[in-house]
PDB file of C-alpha atoms and ligand atoms in Angstrom:
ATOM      1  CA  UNK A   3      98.976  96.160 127.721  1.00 92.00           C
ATOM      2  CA  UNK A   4      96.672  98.562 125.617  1.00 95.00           C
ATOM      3  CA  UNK A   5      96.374  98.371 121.737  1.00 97.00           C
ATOM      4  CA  UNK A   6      95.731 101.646 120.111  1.00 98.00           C
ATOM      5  CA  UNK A   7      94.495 101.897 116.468  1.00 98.00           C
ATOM      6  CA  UNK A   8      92.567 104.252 114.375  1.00 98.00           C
ATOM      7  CA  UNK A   9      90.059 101.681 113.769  1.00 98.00           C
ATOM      8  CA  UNK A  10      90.505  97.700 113.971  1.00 98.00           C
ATOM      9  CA  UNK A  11      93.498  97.091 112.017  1.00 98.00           C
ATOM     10  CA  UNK A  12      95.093  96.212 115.302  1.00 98.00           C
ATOM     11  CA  UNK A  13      93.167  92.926 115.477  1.00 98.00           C
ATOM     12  CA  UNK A  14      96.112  91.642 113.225  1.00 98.00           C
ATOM     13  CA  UNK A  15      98.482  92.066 116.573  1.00 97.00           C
ATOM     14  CA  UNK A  16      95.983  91.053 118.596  1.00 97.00           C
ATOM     15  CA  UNK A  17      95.694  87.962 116.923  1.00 97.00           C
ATOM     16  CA  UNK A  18      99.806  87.386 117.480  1.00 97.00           C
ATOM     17  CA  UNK A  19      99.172  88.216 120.892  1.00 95.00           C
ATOM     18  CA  UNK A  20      96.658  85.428 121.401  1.00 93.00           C
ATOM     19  CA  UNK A  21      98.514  83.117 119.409  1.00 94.00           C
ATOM     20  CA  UNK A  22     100.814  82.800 121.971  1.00 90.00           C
ATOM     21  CA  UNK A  23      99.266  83.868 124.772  1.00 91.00           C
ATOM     22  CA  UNK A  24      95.627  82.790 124.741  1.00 90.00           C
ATOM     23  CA  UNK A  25      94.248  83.819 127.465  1.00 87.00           C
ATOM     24  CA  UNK A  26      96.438  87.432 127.907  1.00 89.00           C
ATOM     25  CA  UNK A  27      93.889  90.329 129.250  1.00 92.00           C
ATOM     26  CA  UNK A  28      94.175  93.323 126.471  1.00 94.00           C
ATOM     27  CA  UNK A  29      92.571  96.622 126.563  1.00 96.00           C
ATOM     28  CA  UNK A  30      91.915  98.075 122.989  1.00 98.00           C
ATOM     29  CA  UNK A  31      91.182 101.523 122.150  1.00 98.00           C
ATOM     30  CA  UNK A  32      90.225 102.486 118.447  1.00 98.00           C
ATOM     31  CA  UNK A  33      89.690 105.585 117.650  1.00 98.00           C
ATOM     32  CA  UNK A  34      86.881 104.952 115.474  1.00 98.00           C
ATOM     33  CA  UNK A  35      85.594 108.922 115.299  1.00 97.00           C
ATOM     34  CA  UNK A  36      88.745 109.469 113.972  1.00 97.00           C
ATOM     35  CA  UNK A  37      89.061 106.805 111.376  1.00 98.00           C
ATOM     36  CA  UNK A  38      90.974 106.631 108.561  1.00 98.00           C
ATOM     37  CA  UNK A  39      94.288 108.058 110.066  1.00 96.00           C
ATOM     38  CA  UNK A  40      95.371 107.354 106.401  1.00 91.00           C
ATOM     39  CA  UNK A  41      94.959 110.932 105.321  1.00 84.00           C
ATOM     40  CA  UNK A  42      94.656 113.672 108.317  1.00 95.00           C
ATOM     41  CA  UNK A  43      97.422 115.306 109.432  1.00 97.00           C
ATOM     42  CA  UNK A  44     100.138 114.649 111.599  1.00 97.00           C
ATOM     43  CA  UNK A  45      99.060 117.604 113.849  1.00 98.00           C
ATOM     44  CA  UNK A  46      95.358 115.953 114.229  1.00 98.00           C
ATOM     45  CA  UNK A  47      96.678 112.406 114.448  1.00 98.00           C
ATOM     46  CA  UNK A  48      98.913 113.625 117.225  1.00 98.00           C
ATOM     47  CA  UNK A  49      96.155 115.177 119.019  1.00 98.00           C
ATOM     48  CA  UNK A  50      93.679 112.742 118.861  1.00 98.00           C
ATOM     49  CA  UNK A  51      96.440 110.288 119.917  1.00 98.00           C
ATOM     50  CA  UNK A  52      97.472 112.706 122.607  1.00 98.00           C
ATOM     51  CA  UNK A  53      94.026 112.436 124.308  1.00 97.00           C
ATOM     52  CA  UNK A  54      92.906 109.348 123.585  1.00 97.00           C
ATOM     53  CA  UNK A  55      96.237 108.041 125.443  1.00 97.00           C
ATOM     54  CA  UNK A  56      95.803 110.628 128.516  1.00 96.00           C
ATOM     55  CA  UNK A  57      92.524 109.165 128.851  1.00 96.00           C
ATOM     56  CA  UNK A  58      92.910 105.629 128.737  1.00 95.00           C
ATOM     57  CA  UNK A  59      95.959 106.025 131.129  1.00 92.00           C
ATOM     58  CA  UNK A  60      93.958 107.412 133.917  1.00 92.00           C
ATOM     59  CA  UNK A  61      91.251 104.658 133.201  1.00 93.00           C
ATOM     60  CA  UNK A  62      93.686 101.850 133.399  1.00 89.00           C
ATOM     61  CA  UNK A  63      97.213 101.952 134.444  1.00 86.00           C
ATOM     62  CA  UNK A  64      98.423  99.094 132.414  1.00 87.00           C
ATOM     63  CA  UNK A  65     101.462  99.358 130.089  1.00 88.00           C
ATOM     64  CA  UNK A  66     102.868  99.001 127.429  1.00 93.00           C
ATOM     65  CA  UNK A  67     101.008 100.826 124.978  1.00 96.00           C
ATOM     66  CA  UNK A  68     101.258  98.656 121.757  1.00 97.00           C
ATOM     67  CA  UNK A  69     100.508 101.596 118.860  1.00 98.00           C
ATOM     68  CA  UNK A  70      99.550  98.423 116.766  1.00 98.00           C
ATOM     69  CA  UNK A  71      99.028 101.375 113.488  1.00 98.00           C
ATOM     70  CA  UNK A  72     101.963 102.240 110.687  1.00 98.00           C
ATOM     71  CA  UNK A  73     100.275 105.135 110.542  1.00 98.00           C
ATOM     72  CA  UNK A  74     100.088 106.720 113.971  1.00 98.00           C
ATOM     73  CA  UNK A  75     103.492 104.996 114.653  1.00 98.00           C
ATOM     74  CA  UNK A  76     105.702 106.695 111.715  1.00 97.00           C
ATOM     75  CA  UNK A  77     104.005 109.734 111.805  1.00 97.00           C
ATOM     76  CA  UNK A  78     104.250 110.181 115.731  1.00 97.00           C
ATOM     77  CA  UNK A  79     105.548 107.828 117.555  1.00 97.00           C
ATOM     78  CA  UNK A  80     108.457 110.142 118.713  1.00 96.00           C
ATOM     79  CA  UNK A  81     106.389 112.764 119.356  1.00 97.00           C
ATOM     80  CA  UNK A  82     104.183 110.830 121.922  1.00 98.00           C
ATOM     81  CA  UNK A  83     107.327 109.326 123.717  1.00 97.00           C
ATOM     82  CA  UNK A  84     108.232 112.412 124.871  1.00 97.00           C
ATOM     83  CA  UNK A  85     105.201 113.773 126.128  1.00 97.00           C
ATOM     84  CA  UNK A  86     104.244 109.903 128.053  1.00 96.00           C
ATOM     85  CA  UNK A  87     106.788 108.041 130.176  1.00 94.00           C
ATOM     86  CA  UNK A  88     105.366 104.609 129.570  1.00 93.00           C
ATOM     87  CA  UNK A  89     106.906 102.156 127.229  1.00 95.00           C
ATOM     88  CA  UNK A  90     105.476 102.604 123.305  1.00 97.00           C
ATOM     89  CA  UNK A  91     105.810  99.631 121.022  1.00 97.00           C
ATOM     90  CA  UNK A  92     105.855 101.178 117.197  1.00 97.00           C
ATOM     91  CA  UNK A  93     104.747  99.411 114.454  1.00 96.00           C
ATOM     92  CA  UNK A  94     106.491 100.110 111.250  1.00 93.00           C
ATOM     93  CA  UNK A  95     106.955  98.663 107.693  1.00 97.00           C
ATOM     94  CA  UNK A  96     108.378  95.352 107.638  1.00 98.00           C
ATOM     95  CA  UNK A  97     111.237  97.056 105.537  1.00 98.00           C
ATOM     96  CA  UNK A  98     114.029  95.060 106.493  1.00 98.00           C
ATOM     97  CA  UNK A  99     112.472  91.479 106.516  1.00 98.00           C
ATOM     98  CA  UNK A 100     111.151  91.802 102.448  1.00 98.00           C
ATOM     99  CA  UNK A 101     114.698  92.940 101.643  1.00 98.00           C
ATOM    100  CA  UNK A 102     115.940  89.720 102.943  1.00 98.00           C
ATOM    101  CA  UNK A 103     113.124  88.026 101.668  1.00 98.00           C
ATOM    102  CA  UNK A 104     113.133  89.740  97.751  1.00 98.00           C
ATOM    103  CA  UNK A 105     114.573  87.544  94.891  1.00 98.00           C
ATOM    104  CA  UNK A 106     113.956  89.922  92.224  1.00 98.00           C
ATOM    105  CA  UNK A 107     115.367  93.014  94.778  1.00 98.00           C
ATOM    106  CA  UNK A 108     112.306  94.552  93.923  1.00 98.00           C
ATOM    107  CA  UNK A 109     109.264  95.148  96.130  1.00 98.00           C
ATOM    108  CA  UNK A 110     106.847  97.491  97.298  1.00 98.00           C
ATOM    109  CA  UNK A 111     105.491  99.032 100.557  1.00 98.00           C
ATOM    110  CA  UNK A 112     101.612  98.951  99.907  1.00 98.00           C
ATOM    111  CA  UNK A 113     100.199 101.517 102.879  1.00 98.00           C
ATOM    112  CA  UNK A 114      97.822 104.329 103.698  1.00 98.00           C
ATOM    113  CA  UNK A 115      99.160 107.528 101.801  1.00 97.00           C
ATOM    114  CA  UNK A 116     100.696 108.567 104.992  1.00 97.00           C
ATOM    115  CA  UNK A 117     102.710 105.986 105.842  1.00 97.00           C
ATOM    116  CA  UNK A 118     103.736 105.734 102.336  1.00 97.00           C
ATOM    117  CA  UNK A 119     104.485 108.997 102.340  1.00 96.00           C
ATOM    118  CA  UNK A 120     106.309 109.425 105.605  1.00 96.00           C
ATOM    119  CA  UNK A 121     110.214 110.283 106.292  1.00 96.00           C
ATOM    120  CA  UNK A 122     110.179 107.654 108.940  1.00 96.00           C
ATOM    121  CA  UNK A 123     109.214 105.056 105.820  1.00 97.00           C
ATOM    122  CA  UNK A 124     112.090 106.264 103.381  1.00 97.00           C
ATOM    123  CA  UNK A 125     114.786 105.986 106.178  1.00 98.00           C
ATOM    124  CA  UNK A 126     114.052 102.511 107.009  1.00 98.00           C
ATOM    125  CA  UNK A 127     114.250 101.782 102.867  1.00 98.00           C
ATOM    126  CA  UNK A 128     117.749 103.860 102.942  1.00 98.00           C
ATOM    127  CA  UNK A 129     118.898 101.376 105.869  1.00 98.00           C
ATOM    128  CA  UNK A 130     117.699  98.396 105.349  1.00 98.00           C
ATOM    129  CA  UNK A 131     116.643  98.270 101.239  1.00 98.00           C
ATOM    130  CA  UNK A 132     119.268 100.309  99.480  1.00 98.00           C
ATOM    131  CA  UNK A 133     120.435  97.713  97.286  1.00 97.00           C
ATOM    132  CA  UNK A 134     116.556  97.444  95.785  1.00 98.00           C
ATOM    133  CA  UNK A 135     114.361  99.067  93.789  1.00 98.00           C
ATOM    134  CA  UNK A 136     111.472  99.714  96.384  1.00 98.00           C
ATOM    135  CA  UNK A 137     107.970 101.230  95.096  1.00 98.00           C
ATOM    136  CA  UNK A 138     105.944 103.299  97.380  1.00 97.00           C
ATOM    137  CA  UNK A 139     102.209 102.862  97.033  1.00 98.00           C
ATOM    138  CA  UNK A 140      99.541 104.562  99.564  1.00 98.00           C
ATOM    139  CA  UNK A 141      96.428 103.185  98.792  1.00 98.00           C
ATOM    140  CA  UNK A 142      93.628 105.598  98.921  1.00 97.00           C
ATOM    141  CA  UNK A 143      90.718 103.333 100.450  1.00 97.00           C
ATOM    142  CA  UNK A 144      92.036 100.210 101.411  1.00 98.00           C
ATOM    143  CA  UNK A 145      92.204 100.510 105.077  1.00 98.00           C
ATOM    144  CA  UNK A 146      88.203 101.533 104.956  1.00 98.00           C
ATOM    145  CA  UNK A 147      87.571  98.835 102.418  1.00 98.00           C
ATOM    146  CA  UNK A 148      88.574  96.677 105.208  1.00 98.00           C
ATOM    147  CA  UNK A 149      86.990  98.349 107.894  1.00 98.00           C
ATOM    148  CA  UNK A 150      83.903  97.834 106.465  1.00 98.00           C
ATOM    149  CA  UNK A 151      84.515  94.427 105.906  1.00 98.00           C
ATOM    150  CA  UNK A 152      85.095  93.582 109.236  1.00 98.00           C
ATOM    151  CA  UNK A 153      81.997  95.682 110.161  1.00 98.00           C
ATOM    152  CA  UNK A 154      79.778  93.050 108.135  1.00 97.00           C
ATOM    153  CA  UNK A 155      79.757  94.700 104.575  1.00 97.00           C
ATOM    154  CA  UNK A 156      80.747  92.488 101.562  1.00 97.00           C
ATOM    155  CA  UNK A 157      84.176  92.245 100.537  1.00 97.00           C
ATOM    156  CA  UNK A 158      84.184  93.807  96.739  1.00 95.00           C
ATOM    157  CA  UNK A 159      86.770  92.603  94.923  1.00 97.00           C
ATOM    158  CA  UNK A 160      86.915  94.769  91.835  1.00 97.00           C
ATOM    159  CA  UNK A 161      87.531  97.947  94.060  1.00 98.00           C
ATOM    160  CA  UNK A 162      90.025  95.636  96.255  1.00 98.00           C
ATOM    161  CA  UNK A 163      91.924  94.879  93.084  1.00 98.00           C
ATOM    162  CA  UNK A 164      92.588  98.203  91.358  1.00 98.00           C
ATOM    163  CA  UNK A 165      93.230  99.287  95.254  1.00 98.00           C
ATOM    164  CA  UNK A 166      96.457  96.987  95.069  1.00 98.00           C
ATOM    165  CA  UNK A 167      97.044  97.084  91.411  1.00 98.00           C
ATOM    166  CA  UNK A 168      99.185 100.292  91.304  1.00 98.00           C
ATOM    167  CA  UNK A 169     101.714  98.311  93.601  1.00 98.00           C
ATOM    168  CA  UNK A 170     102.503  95.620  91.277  1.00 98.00           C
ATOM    169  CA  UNK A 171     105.287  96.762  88.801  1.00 98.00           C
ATOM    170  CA  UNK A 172     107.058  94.765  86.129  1.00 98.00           C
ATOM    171  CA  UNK A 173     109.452  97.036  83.482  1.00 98.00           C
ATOM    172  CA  UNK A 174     113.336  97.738  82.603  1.00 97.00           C
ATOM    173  CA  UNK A 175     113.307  97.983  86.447  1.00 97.00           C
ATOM    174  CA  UNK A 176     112.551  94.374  87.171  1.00 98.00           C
ATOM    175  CA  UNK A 177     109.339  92.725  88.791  1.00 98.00           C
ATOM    176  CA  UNK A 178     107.452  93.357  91.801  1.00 98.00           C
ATOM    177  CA  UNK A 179     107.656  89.810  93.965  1.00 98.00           C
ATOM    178  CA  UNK A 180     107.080  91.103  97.435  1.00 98.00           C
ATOM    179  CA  UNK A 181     104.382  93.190  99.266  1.00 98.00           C
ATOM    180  CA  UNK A 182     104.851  95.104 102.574  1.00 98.00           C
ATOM    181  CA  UNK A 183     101.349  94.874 104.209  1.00 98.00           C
ATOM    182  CA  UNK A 184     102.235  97.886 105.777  1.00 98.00           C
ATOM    183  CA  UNK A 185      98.532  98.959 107.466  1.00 98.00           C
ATOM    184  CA  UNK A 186      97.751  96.683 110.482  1.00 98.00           C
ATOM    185  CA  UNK A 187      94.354  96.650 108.340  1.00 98.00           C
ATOM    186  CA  UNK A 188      95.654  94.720 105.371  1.00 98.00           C
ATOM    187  CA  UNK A 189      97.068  91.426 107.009  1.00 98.00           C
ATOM    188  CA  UNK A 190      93.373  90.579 108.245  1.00 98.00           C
ATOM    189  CA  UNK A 191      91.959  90.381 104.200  1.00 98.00           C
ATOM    190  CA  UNK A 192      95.504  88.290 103.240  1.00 97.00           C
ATOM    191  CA  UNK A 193      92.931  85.200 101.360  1.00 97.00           C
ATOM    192  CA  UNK A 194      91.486  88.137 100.097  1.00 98.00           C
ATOM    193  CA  UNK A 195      94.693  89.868  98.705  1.00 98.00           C
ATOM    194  CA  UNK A 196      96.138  86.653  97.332  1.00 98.00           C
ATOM    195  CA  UNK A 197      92.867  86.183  95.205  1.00 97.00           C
ATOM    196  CA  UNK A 198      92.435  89.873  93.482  1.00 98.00           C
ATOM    197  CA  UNK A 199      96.471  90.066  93.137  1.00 98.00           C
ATOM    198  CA  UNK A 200      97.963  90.275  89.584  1.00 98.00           C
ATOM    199  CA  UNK A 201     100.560  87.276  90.011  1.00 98.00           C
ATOM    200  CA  UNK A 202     101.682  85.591  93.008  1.00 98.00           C
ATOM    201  CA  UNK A 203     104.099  87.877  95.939  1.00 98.00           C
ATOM    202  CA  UNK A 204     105.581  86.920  99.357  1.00 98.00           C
ATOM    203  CA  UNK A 205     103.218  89.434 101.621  1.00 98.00           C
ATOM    204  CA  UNK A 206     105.157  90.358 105.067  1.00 98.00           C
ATOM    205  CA  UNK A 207     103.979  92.081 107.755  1.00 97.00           C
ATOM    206  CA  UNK A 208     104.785  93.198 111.186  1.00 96.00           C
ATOM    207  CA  UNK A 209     102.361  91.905 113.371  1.00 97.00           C
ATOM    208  CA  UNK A 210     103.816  88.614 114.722  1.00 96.00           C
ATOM    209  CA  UNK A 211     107.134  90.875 115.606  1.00 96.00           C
ATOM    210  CA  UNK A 212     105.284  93.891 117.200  1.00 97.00           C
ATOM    211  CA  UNK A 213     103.214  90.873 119.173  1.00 96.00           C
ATOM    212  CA  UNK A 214     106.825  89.277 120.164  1.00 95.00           C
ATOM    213  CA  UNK A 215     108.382  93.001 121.052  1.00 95.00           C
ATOM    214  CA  UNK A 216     105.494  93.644 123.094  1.00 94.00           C
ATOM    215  CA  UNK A 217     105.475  90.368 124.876  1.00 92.00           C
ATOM    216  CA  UNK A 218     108.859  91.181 125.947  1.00 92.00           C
ATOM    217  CA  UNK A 219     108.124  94.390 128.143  1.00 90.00           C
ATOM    218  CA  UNK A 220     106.825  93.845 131.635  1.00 74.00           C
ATOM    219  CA  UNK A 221     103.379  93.673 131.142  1.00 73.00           C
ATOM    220  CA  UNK A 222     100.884  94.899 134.057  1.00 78.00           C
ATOM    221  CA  UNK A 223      97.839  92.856 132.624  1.00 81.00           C
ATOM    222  CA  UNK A 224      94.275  94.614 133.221  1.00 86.00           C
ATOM    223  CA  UNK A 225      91.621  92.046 134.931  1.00 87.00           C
ATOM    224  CA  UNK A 226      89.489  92.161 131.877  1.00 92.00           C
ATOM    225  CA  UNK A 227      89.907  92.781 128.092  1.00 95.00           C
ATOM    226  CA  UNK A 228      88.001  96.250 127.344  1.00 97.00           C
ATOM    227  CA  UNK A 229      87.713  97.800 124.090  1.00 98.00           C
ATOM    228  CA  UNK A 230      86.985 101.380 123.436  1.00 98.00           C
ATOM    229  CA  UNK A 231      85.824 103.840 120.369  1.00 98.00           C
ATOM    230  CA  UNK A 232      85.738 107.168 120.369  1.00 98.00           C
ATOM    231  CA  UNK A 233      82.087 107.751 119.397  1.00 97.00           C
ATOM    232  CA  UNK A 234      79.114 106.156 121.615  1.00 97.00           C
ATOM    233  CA  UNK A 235      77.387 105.417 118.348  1.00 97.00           C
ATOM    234  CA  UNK A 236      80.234 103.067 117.501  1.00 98.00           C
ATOM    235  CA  UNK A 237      79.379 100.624 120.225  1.00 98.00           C
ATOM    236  CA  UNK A 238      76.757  99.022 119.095  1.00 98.00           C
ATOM    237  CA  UNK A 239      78.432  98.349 115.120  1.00 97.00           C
ATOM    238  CA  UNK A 240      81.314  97.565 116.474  1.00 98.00           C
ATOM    239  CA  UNK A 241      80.353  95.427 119.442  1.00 98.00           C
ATOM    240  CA  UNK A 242      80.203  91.801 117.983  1.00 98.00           C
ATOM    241  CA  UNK A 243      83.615  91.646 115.965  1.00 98.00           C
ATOM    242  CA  UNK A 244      85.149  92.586 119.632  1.00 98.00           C
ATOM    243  CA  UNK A 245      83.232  90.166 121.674  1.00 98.00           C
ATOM    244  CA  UNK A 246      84.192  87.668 118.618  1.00 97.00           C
ATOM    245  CA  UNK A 247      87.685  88.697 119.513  1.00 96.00           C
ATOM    246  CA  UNK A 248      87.666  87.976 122.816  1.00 95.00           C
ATOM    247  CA  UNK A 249      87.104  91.270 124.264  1.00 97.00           C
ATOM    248  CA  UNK A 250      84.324  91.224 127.226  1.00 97.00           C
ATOM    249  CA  UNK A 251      82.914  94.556 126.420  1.00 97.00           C
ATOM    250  CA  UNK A 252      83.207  97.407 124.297  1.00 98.00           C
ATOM    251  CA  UNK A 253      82.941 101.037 126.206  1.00 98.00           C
ATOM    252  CA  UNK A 254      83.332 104.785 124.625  1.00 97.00           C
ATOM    253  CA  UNK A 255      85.830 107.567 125.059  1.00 96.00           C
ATOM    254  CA  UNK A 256      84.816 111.089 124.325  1.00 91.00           C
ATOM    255  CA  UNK A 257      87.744 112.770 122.653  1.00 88.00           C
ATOM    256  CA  UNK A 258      86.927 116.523 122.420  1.00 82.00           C
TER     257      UNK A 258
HETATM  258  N1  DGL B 316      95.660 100.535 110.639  1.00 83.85           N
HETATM  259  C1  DGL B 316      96.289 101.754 110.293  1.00 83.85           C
HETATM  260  C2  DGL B 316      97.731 101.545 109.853  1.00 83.85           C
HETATM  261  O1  DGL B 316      98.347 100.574 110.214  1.00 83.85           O
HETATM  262  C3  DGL B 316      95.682 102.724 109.347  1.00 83.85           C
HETATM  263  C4  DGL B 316      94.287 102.775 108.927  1.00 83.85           C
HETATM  264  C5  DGL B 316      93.839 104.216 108.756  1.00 83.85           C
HETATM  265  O2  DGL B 316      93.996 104.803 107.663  1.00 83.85           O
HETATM  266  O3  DGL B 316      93.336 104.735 109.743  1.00 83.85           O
HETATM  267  O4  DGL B 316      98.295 102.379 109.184  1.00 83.85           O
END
């Protein structure tokens, strides 16, 4: 199976992969020249996406291709379906479990401004959430707060915390008491999250049920776990949180 992500947000699927299976071969493409995804276009996301999957399909025939990124996944996930015929595992806003989850039937979907943003978000919250009050909140630098964190740079909590601020509410409307992670970035800083938050919320995210979903398509294994970034000078910051990961190696694509 390949895991696609705009940076290494996907690393929360990953990790429900492994949890499971431990010692399943992954190949990982992040399309680090491209990071954030949070604010480009669809058109650009699409044809980044686009090439970055034409290219890593001709490198290694192994399906399916886990797009483990709200982003890329509500913005295009149709649109790459019907230009690939390989299975596509989506990731999208855990919508549906917070609604079951909410006590005060009031939550909010904390993503990138895209994702929060998206059509594909406000249908799930018109099917699965229309008996709550659900905020929207695209955070304008949380993803790359995180990416940098992984990368080796200090956490900084003061720019974490008015980052998620905006997402708690309390008013006439009733009080915030769930979070949608919904950025595969977010669920890897959730110690982090809990500390800086206002008052205490149930966080959900998708990652353990994209990891299940995707462990239920036939899955043509590659013989070693390669990851990929889109710029050569990305190898060498990003090479030690992959091998950490498990991957054996980390290798470039050249996009355009
Ligand atoms: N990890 C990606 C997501 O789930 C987004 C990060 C970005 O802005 O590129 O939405």
């Amino acid at each position: 199976m390949i895991v696609v992500d705009s940076g290494l947000g996907g690393i929360s699927v990953v990790r429900a992969l492994r949890a499971t299976h431990p010692a399943r071969t992954l190949t990982y493409v992040a399309d680090t020249g491209g990071f954030p995804y949070g604010k480009r276009t669809r058109e650009n996301i699409n044809a980044r996406a686009t090439e970055l999957i034409r290219q890593i399909q001709t490198l290694h025939q192994t399906a399916p291709i886990v797009l483990a990124c709200n982003t890329l996944s509500t913005l295009c996930l149709e649109s790459l379906r019907a230009q690939f015929a390989i299975p596509f595992v989506g990731t999208v806003p855990a919508i549906k479990p917070a609604a079951e989850l909410s006590k005060t039937r009031r939550f909010t979907l904390l993503a990138t401004p895209n994702t929060a943003a998206s059509s594909y978000s406000s249908a799930l919250v018109a099917q699965f959430a229309a008996d709550c009050v659900v905020d929207n909140y695209g955070a304008p630098n949380l993803a790359a707060l995180v990416e940098a964190h992984l990368l080796g740079a200090a956490l900084d909590l003061d720019a974490l915390r008015s980052e998620i601020t905006p997402a708690f509410l309390d008013d006439g409307r009733g009080r915030t008491d769930c979070i949608v992670l919904g950025c595969t970035h977010y669920p890897l800083i959730a110690d982090a999250l809990g500390r800086v938050a206002p008052w205490p919320v149930a966080w959900v995210d998708s990652s353990v049920a994209i990891a299940r979903r995707a462990l239920t398509l036939a899955d043509t294994a590659p013989t070693s776990s390669i990851a990929y970034v889109t710029r050569a000078e990305d190898i060498a910051r990003y090479r030690d949180v992959f091998l950490r990961e498990g991957f054996d190696e980390v290798r470039a694509l050249t996009l355009f």
